[in-house]
Coordinates of C-alpha atoms in Angstrom, one line a residue:
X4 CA 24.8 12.6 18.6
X5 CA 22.5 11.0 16.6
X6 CA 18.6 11.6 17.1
X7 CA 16.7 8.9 18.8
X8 CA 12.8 9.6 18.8
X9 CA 9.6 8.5 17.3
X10 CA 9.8 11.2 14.7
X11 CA 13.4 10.1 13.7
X12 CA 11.9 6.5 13.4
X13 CA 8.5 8.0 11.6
X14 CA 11.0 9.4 9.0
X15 CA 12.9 6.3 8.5
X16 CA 10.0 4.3 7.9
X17 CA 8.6 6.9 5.5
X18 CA 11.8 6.7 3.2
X19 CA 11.8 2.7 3.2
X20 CA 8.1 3.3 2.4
X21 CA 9.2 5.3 -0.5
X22 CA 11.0 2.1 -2.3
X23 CA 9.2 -0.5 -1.3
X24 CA 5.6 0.0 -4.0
X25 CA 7.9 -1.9 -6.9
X26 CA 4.8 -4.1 -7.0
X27 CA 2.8 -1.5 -8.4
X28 CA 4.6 -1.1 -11.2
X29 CA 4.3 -4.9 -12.6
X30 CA 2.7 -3.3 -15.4
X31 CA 5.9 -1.5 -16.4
X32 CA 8.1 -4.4 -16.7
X33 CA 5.2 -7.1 -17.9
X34 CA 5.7 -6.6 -20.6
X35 CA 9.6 -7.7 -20.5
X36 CA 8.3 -11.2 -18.5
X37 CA 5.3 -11.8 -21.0
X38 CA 7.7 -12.1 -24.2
X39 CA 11.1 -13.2 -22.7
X40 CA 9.7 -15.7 -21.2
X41 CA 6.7 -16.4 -24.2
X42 CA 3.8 -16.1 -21.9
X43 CA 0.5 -15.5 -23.0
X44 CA -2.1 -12.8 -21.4
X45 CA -3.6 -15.8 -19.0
X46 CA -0.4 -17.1 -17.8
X47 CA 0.9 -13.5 -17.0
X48 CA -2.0 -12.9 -14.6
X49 CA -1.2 -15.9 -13.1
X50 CA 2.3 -14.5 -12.1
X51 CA 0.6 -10.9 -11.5
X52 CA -2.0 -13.5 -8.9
X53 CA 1.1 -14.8 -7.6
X54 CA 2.6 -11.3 -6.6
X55 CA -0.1 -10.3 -5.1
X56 CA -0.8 -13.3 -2.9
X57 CA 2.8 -12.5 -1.7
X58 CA 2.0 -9.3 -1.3
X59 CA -0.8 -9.7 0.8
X60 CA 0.1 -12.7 2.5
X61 CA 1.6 -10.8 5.8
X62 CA 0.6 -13.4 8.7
X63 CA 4.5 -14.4 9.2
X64 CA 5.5 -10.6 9.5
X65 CA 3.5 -9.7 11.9
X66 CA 4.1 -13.1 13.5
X67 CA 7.8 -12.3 13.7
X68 CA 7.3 -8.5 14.7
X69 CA 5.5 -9.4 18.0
X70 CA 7.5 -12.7 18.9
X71 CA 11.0 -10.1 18.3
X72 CA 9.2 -8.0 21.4
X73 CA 7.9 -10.3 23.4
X74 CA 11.1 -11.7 23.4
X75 CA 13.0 -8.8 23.4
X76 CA 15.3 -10.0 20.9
X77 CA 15.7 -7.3 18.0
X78 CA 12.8 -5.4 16.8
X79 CA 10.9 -3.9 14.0
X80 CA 15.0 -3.8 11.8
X81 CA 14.8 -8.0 12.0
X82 CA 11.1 -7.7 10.2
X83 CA 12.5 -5.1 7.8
X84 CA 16.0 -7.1 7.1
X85 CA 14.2 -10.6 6.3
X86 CA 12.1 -8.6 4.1
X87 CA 14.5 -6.6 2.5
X88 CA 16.6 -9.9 2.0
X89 CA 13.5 -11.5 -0.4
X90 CA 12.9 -8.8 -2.2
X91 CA 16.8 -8.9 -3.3
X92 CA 16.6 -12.4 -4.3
X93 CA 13.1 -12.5 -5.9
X94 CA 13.9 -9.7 -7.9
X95 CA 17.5 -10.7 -8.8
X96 CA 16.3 -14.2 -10.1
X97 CA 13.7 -12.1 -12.4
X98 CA 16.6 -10.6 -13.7
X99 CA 18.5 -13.0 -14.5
X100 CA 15.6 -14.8 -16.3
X101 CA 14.5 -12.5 -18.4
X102 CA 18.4 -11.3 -20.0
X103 CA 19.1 -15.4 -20.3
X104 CA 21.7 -15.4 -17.7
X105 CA 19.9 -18.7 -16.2
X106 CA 17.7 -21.0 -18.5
X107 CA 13.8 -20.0 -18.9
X108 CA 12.1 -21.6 -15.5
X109 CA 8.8 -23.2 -15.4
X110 CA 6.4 -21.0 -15.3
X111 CA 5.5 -22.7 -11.2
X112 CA 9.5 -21.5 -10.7
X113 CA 8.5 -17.6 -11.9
X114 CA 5.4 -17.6 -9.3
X115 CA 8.0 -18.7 -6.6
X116 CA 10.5 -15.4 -7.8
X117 CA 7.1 -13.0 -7.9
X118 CA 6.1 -14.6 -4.8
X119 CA 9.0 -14.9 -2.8
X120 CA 10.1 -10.5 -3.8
X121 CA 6.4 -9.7 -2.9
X122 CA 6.2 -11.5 0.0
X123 CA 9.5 -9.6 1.1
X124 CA 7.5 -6.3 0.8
X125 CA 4.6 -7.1 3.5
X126 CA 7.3 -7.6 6.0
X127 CA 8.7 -3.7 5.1
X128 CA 5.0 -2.4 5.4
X129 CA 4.3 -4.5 8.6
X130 CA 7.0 -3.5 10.2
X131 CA 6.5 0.4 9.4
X132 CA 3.2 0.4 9.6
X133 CA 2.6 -1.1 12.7
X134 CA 5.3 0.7 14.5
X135 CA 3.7 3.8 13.2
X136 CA 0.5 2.7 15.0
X137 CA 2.2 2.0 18.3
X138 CA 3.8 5.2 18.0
X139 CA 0.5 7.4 17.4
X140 CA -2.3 5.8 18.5
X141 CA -4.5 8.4 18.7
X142 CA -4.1 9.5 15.4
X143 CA -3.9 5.8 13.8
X144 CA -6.1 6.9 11.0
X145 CA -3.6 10.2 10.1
X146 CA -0.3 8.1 10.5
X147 CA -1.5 4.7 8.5
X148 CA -2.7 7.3 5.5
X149 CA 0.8 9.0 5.5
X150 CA 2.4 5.5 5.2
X151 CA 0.4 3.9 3.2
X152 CA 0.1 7.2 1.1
X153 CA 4.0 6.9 0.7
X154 CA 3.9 4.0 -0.4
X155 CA 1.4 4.4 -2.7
X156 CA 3.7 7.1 -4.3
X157 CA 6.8 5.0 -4.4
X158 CA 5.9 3.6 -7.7
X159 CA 6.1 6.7 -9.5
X160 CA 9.3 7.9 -7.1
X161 CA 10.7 4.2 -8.7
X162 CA 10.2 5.4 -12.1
X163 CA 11.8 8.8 -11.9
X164 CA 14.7 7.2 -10.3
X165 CA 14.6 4.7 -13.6
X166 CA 13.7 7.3 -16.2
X167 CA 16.8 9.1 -14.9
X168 CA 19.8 6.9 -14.2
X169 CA 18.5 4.3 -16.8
X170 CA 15.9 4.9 -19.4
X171 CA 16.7 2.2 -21.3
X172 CA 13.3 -0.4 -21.5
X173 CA 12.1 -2.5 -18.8
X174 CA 14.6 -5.4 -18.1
X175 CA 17.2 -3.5 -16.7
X176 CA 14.5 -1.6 -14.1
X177 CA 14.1 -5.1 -12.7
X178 CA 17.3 -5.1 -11.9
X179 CA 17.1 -1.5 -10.3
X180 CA 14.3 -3.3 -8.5
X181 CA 16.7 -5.7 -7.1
X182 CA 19.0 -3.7 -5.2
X183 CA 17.5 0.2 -4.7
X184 CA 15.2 -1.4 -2.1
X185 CA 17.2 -3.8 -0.5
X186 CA 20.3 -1.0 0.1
X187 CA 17.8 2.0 1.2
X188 CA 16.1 -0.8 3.7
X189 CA 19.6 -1.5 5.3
X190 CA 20.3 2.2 5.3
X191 CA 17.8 3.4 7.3
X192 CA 16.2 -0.3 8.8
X193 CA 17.8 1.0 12.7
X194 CA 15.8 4.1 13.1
X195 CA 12.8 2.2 12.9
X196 CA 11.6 1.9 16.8
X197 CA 8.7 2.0 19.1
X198 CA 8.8 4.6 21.4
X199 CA 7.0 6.0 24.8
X200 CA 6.4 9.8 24.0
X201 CA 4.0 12.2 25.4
X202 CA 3.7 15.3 23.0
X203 CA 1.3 18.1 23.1
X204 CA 1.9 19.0 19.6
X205 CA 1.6 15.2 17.7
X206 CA -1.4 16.2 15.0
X207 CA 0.7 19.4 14.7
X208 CA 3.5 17.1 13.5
X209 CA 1.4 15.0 11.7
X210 CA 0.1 17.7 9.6
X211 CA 3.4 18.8 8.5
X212 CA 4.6 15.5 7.2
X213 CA 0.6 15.2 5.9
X214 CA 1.7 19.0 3.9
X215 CA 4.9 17.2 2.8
X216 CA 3.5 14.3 1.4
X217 CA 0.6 15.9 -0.3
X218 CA 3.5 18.3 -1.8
X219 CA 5.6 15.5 -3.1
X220 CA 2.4 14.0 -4.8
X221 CA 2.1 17.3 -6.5
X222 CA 5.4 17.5 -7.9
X223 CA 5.4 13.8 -9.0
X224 CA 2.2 14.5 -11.3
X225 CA 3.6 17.6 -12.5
X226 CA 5.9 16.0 -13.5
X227 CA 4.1 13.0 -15.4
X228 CA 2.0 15.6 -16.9
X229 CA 4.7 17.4 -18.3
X230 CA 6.7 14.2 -19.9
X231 CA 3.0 14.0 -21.2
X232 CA 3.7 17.4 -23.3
X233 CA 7.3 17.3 -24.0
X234 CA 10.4 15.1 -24.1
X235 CA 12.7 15.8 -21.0
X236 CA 16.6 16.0 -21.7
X237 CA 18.6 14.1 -19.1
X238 CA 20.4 17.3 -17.2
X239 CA 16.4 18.2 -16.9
X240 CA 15.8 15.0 -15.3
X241 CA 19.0 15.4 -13.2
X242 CA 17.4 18.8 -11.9
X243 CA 14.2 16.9 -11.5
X244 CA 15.6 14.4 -9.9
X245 CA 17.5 16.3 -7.7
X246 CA 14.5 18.1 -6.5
X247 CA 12.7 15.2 -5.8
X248 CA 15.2 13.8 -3.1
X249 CA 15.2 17.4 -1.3
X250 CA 11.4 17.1 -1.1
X251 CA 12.1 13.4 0.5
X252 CA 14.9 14.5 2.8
X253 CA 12.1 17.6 4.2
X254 CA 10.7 15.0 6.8
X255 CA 13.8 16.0 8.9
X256 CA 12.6 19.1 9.5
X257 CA 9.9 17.4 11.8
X258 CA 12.7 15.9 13.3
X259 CA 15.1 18.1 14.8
X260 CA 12.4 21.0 15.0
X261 CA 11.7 21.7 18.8
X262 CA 8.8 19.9 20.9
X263 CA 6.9 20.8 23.9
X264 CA 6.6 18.1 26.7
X265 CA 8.0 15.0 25.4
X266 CA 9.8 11.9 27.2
X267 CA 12.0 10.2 24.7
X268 CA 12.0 7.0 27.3
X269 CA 12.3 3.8 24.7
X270 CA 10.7 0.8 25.8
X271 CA 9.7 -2.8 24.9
X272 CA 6.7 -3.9 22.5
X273 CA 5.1 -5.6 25.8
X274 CA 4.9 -3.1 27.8
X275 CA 4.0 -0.1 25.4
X276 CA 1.1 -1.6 24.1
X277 CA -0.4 -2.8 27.8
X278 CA 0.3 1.2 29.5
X279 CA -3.2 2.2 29.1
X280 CA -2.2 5.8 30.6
X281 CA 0.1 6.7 28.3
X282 CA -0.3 4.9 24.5
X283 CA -3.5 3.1 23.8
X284 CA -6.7 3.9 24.0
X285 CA -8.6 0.6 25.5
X286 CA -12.3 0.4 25.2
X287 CA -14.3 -1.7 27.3
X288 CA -12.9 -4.8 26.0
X289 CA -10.0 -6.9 25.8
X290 CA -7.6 -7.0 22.6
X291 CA -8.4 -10.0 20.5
X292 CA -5.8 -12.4 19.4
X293 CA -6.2 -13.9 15.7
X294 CA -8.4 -16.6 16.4
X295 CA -10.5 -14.8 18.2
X296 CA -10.7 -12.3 16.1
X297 CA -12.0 -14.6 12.9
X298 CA -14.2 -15.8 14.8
X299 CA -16.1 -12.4 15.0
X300 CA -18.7 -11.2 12.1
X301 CA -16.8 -7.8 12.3
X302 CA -13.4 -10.2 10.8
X303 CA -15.9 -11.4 7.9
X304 CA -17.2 -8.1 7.0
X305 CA -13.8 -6.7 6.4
X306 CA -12.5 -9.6 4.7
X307 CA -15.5 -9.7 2.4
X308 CA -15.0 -5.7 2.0
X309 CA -11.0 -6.4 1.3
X310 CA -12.2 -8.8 -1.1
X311 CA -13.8 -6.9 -3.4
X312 CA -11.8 -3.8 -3.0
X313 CA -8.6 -4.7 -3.4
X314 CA -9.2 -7.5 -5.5
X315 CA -10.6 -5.4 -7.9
X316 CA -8.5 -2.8 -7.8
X317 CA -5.1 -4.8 -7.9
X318 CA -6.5 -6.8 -10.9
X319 CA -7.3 -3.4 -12.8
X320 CA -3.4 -2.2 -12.3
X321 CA -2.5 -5.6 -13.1
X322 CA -4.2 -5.1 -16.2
X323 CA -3.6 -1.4 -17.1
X324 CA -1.4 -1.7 -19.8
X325 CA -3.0 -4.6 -21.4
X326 CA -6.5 -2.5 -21.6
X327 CA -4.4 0.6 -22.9
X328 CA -2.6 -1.8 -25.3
X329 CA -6.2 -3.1 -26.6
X330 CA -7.7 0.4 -26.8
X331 CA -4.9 1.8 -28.7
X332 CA -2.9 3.7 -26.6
X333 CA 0.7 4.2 -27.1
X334 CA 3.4 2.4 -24.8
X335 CA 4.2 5.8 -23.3
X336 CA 0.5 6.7 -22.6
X337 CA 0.1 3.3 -20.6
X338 CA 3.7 4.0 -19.2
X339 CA 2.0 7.2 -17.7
X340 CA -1.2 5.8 -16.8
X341 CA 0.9 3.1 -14.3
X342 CA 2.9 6.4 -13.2
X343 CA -0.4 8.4 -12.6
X344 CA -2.1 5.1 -10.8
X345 CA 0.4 6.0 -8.0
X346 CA -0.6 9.2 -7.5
X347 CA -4.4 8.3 -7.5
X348 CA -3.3 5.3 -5.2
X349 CA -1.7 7.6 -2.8
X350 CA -4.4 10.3 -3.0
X351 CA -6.7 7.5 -1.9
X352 CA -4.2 6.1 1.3
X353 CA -3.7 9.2 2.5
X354 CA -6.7 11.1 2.2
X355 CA -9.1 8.4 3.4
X356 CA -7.0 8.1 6.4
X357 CA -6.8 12.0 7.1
X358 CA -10.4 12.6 6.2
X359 CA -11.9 9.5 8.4
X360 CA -9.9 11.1 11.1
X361 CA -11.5 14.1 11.0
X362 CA -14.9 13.0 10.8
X363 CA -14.3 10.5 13.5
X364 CA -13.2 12.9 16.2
X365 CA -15.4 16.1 14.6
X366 CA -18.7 14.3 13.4
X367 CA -18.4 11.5 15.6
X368 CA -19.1 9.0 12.1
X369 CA -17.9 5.7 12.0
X370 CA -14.8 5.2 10.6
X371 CA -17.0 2.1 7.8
X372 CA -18.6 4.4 6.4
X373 CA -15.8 5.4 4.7
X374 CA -15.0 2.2 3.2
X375 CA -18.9 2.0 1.8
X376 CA -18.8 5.2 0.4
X377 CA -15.0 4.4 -1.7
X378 CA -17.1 0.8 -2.7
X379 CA -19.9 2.5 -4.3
X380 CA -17.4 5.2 -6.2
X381 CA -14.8 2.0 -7.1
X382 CA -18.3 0.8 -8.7
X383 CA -18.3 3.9 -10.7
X384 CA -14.7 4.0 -12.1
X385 CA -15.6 0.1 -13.4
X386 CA -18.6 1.1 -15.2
X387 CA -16.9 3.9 -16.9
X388 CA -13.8 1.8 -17.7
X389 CA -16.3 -0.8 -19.1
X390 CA -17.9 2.0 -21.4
X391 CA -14.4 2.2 -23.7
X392 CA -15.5 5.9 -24.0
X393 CA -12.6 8.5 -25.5
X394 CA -10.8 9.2 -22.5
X395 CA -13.0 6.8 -20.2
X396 CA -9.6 5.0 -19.1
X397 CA -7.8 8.2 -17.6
X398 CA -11.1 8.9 -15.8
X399 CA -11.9 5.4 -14.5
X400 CA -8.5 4.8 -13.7
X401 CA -8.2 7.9 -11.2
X402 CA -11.5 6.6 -9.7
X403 CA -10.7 2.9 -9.1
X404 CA -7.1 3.9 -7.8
X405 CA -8.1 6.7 -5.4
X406 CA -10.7 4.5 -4.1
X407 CA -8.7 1.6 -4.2
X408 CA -5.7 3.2 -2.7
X409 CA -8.6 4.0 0.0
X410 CA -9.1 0.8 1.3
X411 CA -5.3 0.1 2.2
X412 CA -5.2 3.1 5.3
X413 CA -9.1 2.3 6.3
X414 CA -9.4 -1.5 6.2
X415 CA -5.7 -1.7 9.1
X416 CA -7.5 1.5 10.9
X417 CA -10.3 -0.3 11.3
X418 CA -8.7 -3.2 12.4
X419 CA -6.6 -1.7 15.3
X420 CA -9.7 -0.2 16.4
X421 CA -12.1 -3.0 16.3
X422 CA -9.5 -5.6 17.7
X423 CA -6.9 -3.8 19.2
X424 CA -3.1 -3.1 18.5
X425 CA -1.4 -5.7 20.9
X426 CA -1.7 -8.5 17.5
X427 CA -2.7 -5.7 14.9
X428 CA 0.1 -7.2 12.6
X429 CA -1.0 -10.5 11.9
X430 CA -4.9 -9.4 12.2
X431 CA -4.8 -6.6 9.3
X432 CA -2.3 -9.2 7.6
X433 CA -5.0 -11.6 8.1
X434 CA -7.7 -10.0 6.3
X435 CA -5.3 -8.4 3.5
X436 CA -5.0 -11.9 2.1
X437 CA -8.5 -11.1 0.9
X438 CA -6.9 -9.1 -1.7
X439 CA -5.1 -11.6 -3.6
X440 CA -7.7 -14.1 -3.2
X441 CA -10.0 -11.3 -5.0
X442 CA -7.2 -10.9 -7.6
X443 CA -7.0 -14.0 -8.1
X444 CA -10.6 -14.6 -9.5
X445 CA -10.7 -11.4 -11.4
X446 CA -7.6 -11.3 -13.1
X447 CA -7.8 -15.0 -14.2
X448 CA -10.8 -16.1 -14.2
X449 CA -12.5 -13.5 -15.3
X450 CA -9.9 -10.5 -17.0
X451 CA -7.7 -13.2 -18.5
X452 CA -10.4 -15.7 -19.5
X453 CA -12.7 -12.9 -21.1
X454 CA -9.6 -11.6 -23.0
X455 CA -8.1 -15.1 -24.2
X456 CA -11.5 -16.0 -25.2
X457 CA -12.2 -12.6 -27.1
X458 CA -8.9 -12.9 -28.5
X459 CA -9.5 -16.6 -30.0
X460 CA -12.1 -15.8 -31.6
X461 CA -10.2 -12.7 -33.7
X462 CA -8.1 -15.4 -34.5
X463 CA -4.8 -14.0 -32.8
X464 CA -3.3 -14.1 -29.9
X465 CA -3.6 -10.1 -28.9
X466 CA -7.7 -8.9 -29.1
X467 CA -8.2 -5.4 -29.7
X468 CA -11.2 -3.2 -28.8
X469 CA -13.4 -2.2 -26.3
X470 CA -15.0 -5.4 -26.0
X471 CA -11.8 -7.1 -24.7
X472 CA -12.5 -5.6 -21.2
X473 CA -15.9 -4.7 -21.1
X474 CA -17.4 -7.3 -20.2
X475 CA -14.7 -8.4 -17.2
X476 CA -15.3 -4.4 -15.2
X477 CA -18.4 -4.8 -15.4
X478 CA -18.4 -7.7 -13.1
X479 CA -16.4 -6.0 -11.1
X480 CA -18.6 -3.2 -11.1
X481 CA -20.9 -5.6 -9.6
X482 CA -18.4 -6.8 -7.2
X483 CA -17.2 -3.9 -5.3
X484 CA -21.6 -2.8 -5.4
X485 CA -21.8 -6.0 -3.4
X486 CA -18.8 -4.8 -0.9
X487 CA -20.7 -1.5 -0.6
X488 CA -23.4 -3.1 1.0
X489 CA -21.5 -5.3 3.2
X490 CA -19.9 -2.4 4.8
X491 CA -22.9 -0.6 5.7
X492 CA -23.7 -3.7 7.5
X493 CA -20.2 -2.9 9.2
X494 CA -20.9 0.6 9.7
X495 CA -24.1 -0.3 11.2
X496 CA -22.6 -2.8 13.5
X497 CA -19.9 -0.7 15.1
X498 CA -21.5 2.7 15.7
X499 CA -21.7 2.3 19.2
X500 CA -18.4 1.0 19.2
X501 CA -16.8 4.3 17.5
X502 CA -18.9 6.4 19.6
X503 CA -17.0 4.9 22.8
X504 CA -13.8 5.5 20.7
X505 CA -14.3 9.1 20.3
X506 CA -15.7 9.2 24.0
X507 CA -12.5 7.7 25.4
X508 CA -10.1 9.8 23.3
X509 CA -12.3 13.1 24.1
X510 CA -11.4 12.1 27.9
X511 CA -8.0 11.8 27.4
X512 CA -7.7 15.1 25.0
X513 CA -9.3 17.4 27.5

């Protein structure tokens, strides 16, 4: 008999999580796009602005995850199938684009394919996020870092499964990109559930998959690290590889291990998230819908936060093998650097979830602090990006993606707390679009104009040199200063509401 529970769905959604980060890997297969297609650096970023306005541009999916409740027709595997479904054909129409099976498109018909495969992947991370949420409210901040965190790490798991079964440039890992996702989506796209539990051991749980996915991050950068020092032989990367998928099956060990005090009773989106006794922890307030919710200065703060966080970080991965490229760097030390940005990116999701968790219920802090505090040390990793110092790119890169890869588990926590879960979808979908609105200016109007301008006046089409870049993260330094202040503002503004938080879940712990 099959197992039907919220840690069976929690596992399912951590595996789709583990193939659905292809967009952070753009910078592995740019380089295919940029000269099949005879793009230059400004028009690239374009396409890079176009995949991540698709990939931040989650309204519909969390639209169509509460309407599927409400109505109680499906459920969180309709949100995962359409999504699955564009990421197929975005991907697939790269493909064939870029080998010449189909005449070049316009460059507008390109931005559709980015768009349309990244738009597919906010409707797997709605859908597995937010069920996640239902599932553990009081431990929102633990569960949104281990999913996010998985995610974060799913470009590097892409690449091992690439380096191993392919290895043979970038074109044909678009196609990879095509199908892996799309199959392990309608594998495992069932499991994924809402369910009414009452568990006495849930952060008990929650630290074991936490141990898991810290453990698989681990072996993931020992292994980048050692393709750093020597060159791996394919029944090595068999082993590897093999390893790899036993540390992702080890979430089933949470499964089927033994709970105390549990009631495995499923039930529909409606009533889970309105039993106040059993799954939610109301405050003294009702749960905002969208438009309410924009209409709040709490709304603005985040958005303006999301803005410069994310949009600075996504246009520095977007850009990571074009500033290698310009300081010298081989194409296997930038191949690494995009391998490593996942590791940093998940460091950043889960441990900024985990850690504001424990601060929260421990120190009684507000959960905004948190997003001040990764601002200020994004700021940092700009500045010493900017510098073009010997090794300044390894070091600013681990700064701006653990503190990047921060925002995307405290920026939906916060939002389920400040506004409630019953719309939480298309409210933290709401303010993501910040990010590719950020993206946007950096990476063209600033990263790509800066460059093509630097470039011109070298008199070729590639610059080369520290003063490519230096000039575009140090506005972004700037930028993600000017965030840092905004969310003390936040911080400031919601103590007393975090201290109810903490008061309410105190009641209900003791």
């Amino acid at each position: 008999m099959a197992v039907k529970n919220k840690w069976m769905s929690t596992a399912a959604s951590i595996w789709i999580q583990c193939t659905s980060g292809s967009l952070y890997t753009f910078s592995f297969y740019s380089s295919a796009l940029k000269s099949s297609q005879g793009y230059n650096q400004s028009t690239l970023d374009t396409v890079s602005v176009f995949k991540d306005i698709g990939g931040n541009f989650g309204v519909l999916s969390g639209l169509i995850y509460t309407a599927t409740f409400r109505r109680r027709r499906g459920g969180p595997w309709v949100v995962l199938l359409i999504g699955a479904v564009q990421c197929f054909v975005g991907y697939f129409l790269m493909w064939l684009s870029v080998t010449g099976v189909i005449d070049r498109p316009p460059v507008p018909v390109m931005c559709v394919f980015m768009l349309l495969t990244a738009h597919g992947v906010t409707f797997l991370n709605t859908a597995n996020v937010v069920t996640a949420v239902v599932n553990f409210t009081n431990h929102s901040g633990t569960i949104v870092g281990i999913m996010k965190g998985f995610l974060g790490l799913s470009g590097a798991i892409l690449l091992q499964v690439y380096q191993t079964v392919f290895n043979a440039g970038p074109t044909p890992y678009i196609l990879m990109l095509s199908l892996l996702p799309f199959l392990n989506t309608l594998l495992f796209m069932c499991s994924v559930r809402p369910f009414e539990t009452n568990e006495v051991d849930e952060k008990k749980n929650l630290n074991g998959l936490s141990l898991i996915s810290i453990i698989v991050a681990a072996y993931l950068f020992s292994i980048i690290i050692i393709e750093q020092a020597v060159t791996l032989t394919l029944p090595v990367r068999i082993v590897i590889f093999l390893v790899l998928v036993i540390l992702l099956a080890s979430p089933l060990y949470v499964v089927v291990k033994p709970r105390s005090t549990q009631n495995f009773e499923e039930t529909d989106m409606t009533r889970l998230l309105n039993n106040v006794s059993s799954n939610q922890d109301l405050l003294e307030r009702h749960d905002k819908n969208p438009l309410q919710a924009i209409c709040t200065v709490n709304f603005w703060c985040l958005f303006l936060t999301t803005f410069t966080g994310m949009g600075t970080g996504l246009a520095t991965v977007n850009n990571l093998a074009q500033v290698g490229e310009s300081l010298g760097y081989t194409y296997f030390e930038t191949s690494t650097l995009v391998s490593l940005w996942s590791i940093w990116n998940f460091m950043g999701r889960f441990g900024a979830g985990y850690v504001s968790d424990h601060f929260l219920h421990k120190k009684k802090w507000a959960r905004p602090v948190f997003i001040a505090i990764t601002l200020a040390l994004m700021s940092v990793g700009h500045c010493v990006i900017a510098s073009g110092m010997p090794g300044a790119l390894y070091v600013g890169s681990v700064l701006v993606g653990v503190f990047y890869g921060s925002q995307w588990s405290l920026m939906p926590t916060i939002a389920s707390e400040v506004f409630g879960v019953l719309h939480f979808g298309t409210i933290f979908n709401t303010i993501t679009i910040a990010g590719p609105i950020g993206s946007y200016v950096m990476s063209v109007r600033v990263i790509g104009s800066i460059y093509d301008r630097e470039a011109a006046r070298g008199g070729t089409e590639y610059c080369t040199g520290t003063h490519c870049f230096r000039l575009s993260f140090l506005i972004m330094a700037v930028s993600t200063f000017v965030g840092f202040m905004i969310a003390m503002g936040l911080f400031i503004r919601t103590r007393r509401l975090y201290e109810q938080i903490v008061l309410r879940r105190d009641g209900r712990c003791s």
